[in-house]
XYZ file of C-alpha atoms in Angstrom:
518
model
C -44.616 144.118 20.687
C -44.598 140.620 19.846
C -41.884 138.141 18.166
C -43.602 139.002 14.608
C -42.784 142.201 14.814
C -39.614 141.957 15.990
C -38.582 139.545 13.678
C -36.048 140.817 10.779
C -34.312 138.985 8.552
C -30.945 139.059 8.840
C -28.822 141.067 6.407
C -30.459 144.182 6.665
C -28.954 147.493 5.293
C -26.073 150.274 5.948
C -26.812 153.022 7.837
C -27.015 156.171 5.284
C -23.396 157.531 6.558
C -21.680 154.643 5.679
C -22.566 154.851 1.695
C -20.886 151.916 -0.406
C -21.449 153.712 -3.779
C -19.024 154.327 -6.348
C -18.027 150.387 -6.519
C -19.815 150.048 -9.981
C -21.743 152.282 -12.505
C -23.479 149.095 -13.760
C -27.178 149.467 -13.633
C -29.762 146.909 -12.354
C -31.257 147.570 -16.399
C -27.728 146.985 -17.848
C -27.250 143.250 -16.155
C -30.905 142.325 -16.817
C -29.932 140.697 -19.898
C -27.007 138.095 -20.678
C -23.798 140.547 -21.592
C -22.880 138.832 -24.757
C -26.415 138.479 -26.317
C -26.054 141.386 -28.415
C -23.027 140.180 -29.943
C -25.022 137.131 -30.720
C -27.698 138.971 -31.897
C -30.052 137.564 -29.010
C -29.290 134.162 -28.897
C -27.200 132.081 -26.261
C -23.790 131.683 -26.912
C -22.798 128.238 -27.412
C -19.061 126.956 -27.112
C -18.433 123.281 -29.074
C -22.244 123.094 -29.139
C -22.649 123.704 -25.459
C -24.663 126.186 -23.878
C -21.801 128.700 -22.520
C -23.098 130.687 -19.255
C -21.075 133.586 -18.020
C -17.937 133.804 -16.304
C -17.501 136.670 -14.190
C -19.860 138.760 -12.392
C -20.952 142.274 -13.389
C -18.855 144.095 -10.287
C -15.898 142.571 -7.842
C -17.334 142.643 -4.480
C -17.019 145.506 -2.226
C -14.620 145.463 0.844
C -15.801 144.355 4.241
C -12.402 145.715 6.037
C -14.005 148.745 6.824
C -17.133 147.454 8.826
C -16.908 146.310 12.268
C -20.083 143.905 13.647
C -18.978 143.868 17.089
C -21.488 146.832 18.414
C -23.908 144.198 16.819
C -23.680 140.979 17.938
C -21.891 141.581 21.245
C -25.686 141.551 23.206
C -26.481 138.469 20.592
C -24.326 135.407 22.334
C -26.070 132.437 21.461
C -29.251 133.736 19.656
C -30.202 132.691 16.363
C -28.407 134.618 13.546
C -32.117 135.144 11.531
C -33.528 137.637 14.301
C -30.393 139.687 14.108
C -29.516 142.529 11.752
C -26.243 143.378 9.875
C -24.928 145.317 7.311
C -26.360 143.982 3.683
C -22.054 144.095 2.975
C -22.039 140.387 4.566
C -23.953 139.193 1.898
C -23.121 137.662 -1.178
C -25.180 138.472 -4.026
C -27.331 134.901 -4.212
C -30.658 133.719 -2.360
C -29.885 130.964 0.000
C -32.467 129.058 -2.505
C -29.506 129.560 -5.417
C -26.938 128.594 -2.737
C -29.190 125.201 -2.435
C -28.562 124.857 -5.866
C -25.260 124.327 -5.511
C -25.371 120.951 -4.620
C -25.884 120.334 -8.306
C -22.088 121.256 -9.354
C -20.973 118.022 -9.714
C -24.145 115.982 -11.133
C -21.867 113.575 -13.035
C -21.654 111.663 -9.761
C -25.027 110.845 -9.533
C -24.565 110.117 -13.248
C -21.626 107.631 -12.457
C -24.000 105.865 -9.564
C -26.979 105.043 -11.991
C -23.994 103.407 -14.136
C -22.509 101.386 -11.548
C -23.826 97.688 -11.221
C -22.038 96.776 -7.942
C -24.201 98.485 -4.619
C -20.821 99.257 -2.557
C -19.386 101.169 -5.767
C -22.729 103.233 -5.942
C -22.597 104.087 -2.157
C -18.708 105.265 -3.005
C -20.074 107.238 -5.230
C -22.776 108.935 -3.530
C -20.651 109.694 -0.766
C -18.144 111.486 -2.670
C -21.502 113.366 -4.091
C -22.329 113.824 -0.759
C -19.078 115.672 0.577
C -18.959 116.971 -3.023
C -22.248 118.760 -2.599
C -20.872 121.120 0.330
C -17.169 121.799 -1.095
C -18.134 125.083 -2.913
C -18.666 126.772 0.608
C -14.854 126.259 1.213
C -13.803 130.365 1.312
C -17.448 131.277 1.067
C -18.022 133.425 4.048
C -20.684 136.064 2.568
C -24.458 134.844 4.061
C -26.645 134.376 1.057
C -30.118 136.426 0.908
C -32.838 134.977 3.280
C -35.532 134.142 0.546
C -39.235 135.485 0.889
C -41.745 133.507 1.749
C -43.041 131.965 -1.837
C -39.768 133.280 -3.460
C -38.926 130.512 -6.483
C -36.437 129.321 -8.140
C -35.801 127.473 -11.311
C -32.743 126.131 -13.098
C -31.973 123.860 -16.027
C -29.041 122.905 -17.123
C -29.080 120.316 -20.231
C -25.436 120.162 -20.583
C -25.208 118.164 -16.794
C -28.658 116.721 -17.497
C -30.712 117.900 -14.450
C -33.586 120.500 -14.079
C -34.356 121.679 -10.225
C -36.908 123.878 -8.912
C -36.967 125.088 -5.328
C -39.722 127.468 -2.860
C -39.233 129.198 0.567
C -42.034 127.218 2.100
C -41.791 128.415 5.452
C -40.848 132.105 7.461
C -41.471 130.636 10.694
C -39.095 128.637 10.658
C -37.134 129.354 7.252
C -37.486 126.306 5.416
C -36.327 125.923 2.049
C -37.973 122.544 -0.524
C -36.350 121.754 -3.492
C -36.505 119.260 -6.034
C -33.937 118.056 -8.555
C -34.815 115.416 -11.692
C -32.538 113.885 -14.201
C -33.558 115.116 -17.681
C -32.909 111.471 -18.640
C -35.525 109.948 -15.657
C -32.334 108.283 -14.126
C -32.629 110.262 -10.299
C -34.465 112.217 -8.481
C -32.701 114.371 -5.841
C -34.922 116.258 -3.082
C -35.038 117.736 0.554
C -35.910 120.315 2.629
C -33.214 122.677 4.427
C -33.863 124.577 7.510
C -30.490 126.215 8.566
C -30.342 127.317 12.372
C -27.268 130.206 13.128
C -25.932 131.277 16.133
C -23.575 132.944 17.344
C -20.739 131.830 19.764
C -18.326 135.200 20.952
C -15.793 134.749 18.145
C -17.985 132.221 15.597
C -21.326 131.712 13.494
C -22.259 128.099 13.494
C -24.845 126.627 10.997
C -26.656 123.572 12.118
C -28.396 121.736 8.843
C -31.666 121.035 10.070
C -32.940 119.022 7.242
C -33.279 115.758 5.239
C -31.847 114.932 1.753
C -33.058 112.072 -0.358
C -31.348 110.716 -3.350
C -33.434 108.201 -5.517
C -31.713 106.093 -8.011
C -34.802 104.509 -10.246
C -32.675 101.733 -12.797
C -31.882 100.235 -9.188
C -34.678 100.965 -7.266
C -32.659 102.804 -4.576
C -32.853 105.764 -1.866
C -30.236 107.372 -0.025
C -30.643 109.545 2.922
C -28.403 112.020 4.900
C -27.933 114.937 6.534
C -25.317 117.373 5.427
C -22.001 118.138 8.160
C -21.991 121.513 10.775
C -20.625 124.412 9.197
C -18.504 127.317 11.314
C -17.540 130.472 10.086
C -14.851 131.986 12.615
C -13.198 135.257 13.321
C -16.848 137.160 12.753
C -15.475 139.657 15.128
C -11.458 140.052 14.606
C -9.387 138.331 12.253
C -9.645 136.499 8.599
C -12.774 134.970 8.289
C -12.034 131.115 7.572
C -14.783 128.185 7.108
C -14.788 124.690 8.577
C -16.986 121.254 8.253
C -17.785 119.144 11.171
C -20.112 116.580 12.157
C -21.055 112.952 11.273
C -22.898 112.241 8.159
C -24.648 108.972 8.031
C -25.434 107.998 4.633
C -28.401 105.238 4.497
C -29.264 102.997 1.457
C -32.832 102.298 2.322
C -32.862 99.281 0.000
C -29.742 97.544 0.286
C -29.299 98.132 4.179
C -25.905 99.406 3.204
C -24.600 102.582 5.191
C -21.729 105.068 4.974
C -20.584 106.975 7.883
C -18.714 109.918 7.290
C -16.626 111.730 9.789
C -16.211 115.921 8.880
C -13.105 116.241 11.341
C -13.155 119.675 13.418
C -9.694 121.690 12.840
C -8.518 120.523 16.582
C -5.981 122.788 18.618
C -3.282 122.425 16.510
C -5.398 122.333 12.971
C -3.814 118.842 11.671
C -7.157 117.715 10.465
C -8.582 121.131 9.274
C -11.085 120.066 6.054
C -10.504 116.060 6.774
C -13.044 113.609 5.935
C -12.512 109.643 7.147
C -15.009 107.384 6.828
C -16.438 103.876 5.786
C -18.624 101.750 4.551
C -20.391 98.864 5.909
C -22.628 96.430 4.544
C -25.761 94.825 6.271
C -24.469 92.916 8.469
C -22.282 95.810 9.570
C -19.353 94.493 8.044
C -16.770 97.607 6.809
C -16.317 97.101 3.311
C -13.860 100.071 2.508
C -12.534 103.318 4.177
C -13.765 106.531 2.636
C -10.997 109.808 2.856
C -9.603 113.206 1.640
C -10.784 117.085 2.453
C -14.219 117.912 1.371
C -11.829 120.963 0.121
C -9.859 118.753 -2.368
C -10.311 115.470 -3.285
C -11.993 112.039 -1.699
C -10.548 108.616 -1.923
C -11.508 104.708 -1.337
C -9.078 101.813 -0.344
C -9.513 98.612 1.825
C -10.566 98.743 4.785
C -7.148 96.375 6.097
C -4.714 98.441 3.772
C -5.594 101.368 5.267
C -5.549 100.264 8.818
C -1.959 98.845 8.295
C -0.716 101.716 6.206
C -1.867 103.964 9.538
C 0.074 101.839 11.751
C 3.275 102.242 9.396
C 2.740 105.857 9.889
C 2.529 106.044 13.691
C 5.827 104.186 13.664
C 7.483 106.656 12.017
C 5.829 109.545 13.523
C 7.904 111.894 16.508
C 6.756 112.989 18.943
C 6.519 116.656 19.073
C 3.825 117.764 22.017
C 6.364 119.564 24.059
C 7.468 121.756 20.678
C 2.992 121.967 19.607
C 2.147 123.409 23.302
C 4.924 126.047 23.051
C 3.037 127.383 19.909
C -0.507 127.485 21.289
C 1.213 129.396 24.136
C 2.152 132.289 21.125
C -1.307 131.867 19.662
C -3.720 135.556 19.698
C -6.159 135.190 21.808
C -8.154 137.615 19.990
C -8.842 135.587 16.561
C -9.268 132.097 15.841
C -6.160 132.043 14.017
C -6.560 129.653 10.567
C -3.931 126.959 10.766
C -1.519 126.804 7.933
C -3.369 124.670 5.740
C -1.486 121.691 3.660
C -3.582 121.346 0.022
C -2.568 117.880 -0.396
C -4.098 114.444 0.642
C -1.532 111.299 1.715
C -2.976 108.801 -0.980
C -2.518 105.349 0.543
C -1.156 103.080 -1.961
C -3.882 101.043 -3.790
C -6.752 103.567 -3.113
C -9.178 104.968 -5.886
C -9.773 108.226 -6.411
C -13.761 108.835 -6.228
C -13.767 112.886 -6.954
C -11.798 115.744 -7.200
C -12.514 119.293 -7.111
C -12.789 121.660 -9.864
C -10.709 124.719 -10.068
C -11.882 128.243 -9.668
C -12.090 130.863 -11.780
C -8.297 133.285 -11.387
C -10.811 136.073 -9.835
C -12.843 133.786 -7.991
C -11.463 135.969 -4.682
C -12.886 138.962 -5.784
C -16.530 137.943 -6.605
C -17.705 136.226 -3.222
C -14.980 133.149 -3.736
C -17.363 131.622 -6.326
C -17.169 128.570 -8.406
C -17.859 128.840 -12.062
C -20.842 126.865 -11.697
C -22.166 129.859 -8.928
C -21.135 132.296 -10.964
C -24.045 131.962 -13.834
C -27.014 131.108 -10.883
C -28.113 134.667 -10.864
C -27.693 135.184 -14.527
C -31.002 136.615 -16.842
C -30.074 134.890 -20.622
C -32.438 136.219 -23.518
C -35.963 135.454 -23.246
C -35.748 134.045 -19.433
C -37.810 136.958 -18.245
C -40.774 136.021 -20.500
C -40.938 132.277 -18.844
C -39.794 132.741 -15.377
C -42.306 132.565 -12.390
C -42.042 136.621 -10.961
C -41.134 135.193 -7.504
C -38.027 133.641 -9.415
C -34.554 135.097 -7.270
C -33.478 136.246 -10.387
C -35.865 139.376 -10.251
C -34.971 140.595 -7.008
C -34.127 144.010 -7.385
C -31.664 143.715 -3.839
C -29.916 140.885 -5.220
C -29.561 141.927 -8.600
C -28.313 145.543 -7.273
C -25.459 143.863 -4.992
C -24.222 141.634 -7.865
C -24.044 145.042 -9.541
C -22.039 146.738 -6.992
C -24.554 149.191 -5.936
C -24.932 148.883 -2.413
C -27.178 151.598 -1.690
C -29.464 150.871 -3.508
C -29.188 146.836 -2.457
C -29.963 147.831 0.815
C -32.443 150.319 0.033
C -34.924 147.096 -1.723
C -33.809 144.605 0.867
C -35.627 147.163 3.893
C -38.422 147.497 1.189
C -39.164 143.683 0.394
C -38.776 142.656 4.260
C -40.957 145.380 5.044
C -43.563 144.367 2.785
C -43.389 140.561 3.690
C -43.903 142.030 7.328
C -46.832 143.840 6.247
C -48.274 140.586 4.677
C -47.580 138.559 7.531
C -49.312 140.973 9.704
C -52.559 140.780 7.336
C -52.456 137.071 6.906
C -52.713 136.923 10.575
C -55.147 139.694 10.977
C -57.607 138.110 7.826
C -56.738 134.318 9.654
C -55.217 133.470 6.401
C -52.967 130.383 6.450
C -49.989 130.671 3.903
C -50.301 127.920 1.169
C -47.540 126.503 -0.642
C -47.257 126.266 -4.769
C -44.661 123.339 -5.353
C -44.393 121.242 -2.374
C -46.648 119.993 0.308
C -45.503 118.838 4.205
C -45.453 115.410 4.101
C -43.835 112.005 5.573
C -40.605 110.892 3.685
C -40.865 107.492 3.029
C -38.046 106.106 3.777
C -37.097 108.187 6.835
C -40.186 108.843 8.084
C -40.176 111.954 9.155
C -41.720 115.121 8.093
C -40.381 116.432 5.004
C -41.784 118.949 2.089
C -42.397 116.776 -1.240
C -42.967 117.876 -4.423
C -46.506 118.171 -5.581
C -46.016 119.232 -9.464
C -46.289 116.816 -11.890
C -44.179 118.423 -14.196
C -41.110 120.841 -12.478
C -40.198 122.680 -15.745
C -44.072 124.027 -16.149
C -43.713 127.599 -15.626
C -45.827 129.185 -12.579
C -47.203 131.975 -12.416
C -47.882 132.196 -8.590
C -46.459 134.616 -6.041
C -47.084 135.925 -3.098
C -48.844 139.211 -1.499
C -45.411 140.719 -0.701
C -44.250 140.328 -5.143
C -47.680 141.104 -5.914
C -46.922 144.598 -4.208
C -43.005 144.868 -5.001
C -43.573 144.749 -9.099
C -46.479 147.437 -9.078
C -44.153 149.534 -7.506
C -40.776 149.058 -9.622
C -40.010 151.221 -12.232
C -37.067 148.319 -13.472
C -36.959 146.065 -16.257
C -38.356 143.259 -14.226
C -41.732 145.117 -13.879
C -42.130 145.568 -17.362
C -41.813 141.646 -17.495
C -44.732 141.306 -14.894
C -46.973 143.789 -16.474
C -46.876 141.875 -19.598
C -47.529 138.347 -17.953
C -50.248 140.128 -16.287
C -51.864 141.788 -19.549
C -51.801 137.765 -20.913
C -53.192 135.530 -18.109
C -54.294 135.317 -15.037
C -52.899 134.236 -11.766
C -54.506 131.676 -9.460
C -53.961 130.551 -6.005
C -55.902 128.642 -3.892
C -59.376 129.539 -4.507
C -58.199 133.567 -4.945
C -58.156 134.390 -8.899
C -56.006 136.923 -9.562
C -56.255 138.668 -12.603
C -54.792 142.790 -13.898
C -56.581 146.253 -14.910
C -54.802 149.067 -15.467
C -55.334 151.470 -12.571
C -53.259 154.780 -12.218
C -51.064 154.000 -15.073
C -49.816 150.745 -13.572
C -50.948 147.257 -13.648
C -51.683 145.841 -9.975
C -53.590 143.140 -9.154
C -57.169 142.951 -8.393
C -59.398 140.397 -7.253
C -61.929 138.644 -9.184
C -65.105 137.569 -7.361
């Protein structure tokens, strides 16, 4: 057996004794379509003339207390997390492709940087994106869906001004593209993500593999970076709790200007648990302010000699207290990573600016997968999506849209299914010598880094697609939900093309599957 077929994606399902039903009676039919359109007889509720997206999930997540990974990962020290399997309850109901999208939350930043005239002021500002763009995995320790290969996704929002699309370009590694444009013409935000897990004993660390590229076009600008290390402890024993760590060296290709940001690792004792320092320098490597806060909280600017004085003020006053700090770690468990006691405040130093602030969670954020308000609507079908969306959109998966439904079973039932069928098509690919082709991006050469990187290749992102891959071809001629009815009717009224294959449908056996056109 060879490392194709061993391959799974991790999460898979439960094992049929350990049944997680009974969470929600919610169908996958009933959260199809946006709850309140019927009160709105169809239309998308609006609140002060802006598009309102939902709230609150259709079920609270179900509990992980009762499932133990150990038997697991114990043999899996230091492998990559993607060839191992766990129970489909580690998930959160999202595709790592919607998770991606994420980095859009706080799009007014990249708003405020096309605004700004002065280049240091516009590097503040795209560093506080930049830290911004990873602060809604604070608490977030469910592992998003591993998309398909040629699974989409598409997302507008016109109140923040940006539209993004996004494609699982690659298996072999997993590599996710995506590509984000200001309705306006003001940015263009792009990259490609390839996130490598393993597993250390008592942690799952994420390494970022991956460039992101930030284009500013009123100044003619690009900024580079790549995002911090991310650790998820206590996998095995313990409350699961998330840190940051790493450098992140933001580049302005244009001006020379860079901004090196320091994600501080929790330490023994956990005094810089979420802490960001950092600072800006100018071309001539001059530092031209000091960058700080918790990529939890809040960032914050201030001169580069203010700060340096106000930290020498504060070692002056400081006591020692190593004698009374090695006494603790002598109490600590050695079984868990335990989470140090974590203070929710940054010390402003006088005279600094405030460059971003988190926003607040919804009240039951902690019982739907710790998400943000802006994650909460990523997975939501409004009225009349279904009839534009490409059927490889995330949206349609019948394993996601069963989790965020509470039905677990059933979740992990279509998870086996779809991974099972992209192994199939992998397997006929290779047997037919077929190389995969992507629909959205290409590999190419960023220009400003130089390195490989997947670019878009669509003229226009919001044109709706119609192509998908072997494995969806398959999975909608086979599903008896809502979302099939939606494919059989795009079927009925065009065709599909891809590459130099035209797809088109006939109605065979009382369902429409594909069949090919010579």
């Amino acid at each position: 057996m060879n490392n194709e077929d061993e391959f799974y994606d991790a999460v898979t399902g439960l094992d049929s004794d350990e049944s997680c039903e009974g969470t929600s009676e919610a169908s996958f039919k009933d959260a199809v379509v946006y709850d309140g359109a019927q009160k709105n007889n169809g239309a998308v509720p609006q609140e002060n003339g802006i598009k309102k997206h939902r709230s609150s999930l259709p079920a609270p997540m179900f509990s992980r207390n009762d499932f133990s990974v150990w038997s697991i990962l114990k043999k899996c020290i230091g492998l990559e997390l993607s060839k191992i399997t766990m129970p489909i309850v580690f998930n959160e109901p999202l595709s790592f492709l919607q998770r991606i999208s994420e980095y859009m939350e706080h799009t007014y930043l990249i708003q405020k940087a096309c605004l700004q005239s002065d280049s240091i002021e516009r590097m503040q500002t795209v560093a506080a994106f930049a830290v911004s763009a990873v602060a809604s995995q604070w608490d977030r320790t469910g592992k998003p869906f591993n998309p398909l290969l040629g699974e989409t996704y598409e997302l507008t929002r016109e109140e923040q001004g940006f539209r993004l699309i996004s494609e699982q370009v690659s298996h072999h590694p997993p590599i996710s593209a995506f590509h984000t444009e200001s309705l306006t013409g003001d940015f263009v935000f792009h990259g490609s993500i390839y996130p490598k897990l393993k597993f250390w004993g008592k942690s799952v660390e994420a390494e970022p593999k991956g460039t992101i590229t930030l284009e500013l076009h009123k100044h003619k600008e690009a900024y580079t970076w790549t995002n911090p290390f991310c650790c998820v402890h206590n996998i095995i024993l313990g409350k699961l709790w998330i840190e940051q760590y790493g450098t992140v060296e933001i580049v302005n290709h244009s001006t020379g200007e860079k901004c090196v940001l320091n994600f501080k690792p929790c330490g023994m004792f956990g005094k810089e648990l979420h802490r960001v320092e950092g600072y800006i320098q100018d071309k001539s490597k001059k530092k031209r302010c000091v960058i700080y806060g918790k990529w939890t909280e809040c960032m914050w600017s201030v001169d580069p000699q203010v700060y340096e004085a106000h930290r020498k003020f504060e070692k002056k006053g400081t006591t020692d207290t190593r004698k009374q700090k090695q006494e603790e770690t002598e109490a600590i468990n050695e079984d868990a990573d335990e989470m140090p006691e974590v203070q929710e405040t940054v010390a402003v130093v006088p005279g600094s600016t405030l460059l971003w602030r988190i926003s607040s969670r919804p009240a039951h954020s902690a019982e739907m997968y710790n998400f943000t308000n802006f994650a909460m609507a990523l997975n939501e079908l409004e009225p009349g999506m279904e009839g534009v969306l490409a059927p490889t959109d995330c949206r349609l998966r019948p394993d996601i849209r069963a989790m965020e439904n509470g039905n677990m079973d059933e979740a992990s039932r279509e998870k086996e299914r779809l991974e099972e069928k992209q192994r199939a098509a992998r397997k006929e690919r290779a047997k037919d010598g077929e190389e995969w082709s992507t629909r959205w991006f290409q590999l190419g050469t960023n220009p400003y880094t130089g390195s490989q990187d997947w670019m878009n290749t669509s003229n226009r992102i919001q044109e709706v697609s119609c192509h998908f891959s072997p494995v969806y071809l398959q999975l909608f001629s086979e599903c008896p939900l809502k979302t099939d009815i939606c494919l059989r009717n795009q079927l009925r009224s065009r065709r599909i093309y891809r590459e130099d294959v035209i797809w088109s449908s006939v109605p065979q056996s009382g369902l429409w599957l594909p069949q090919l056109i010579q």
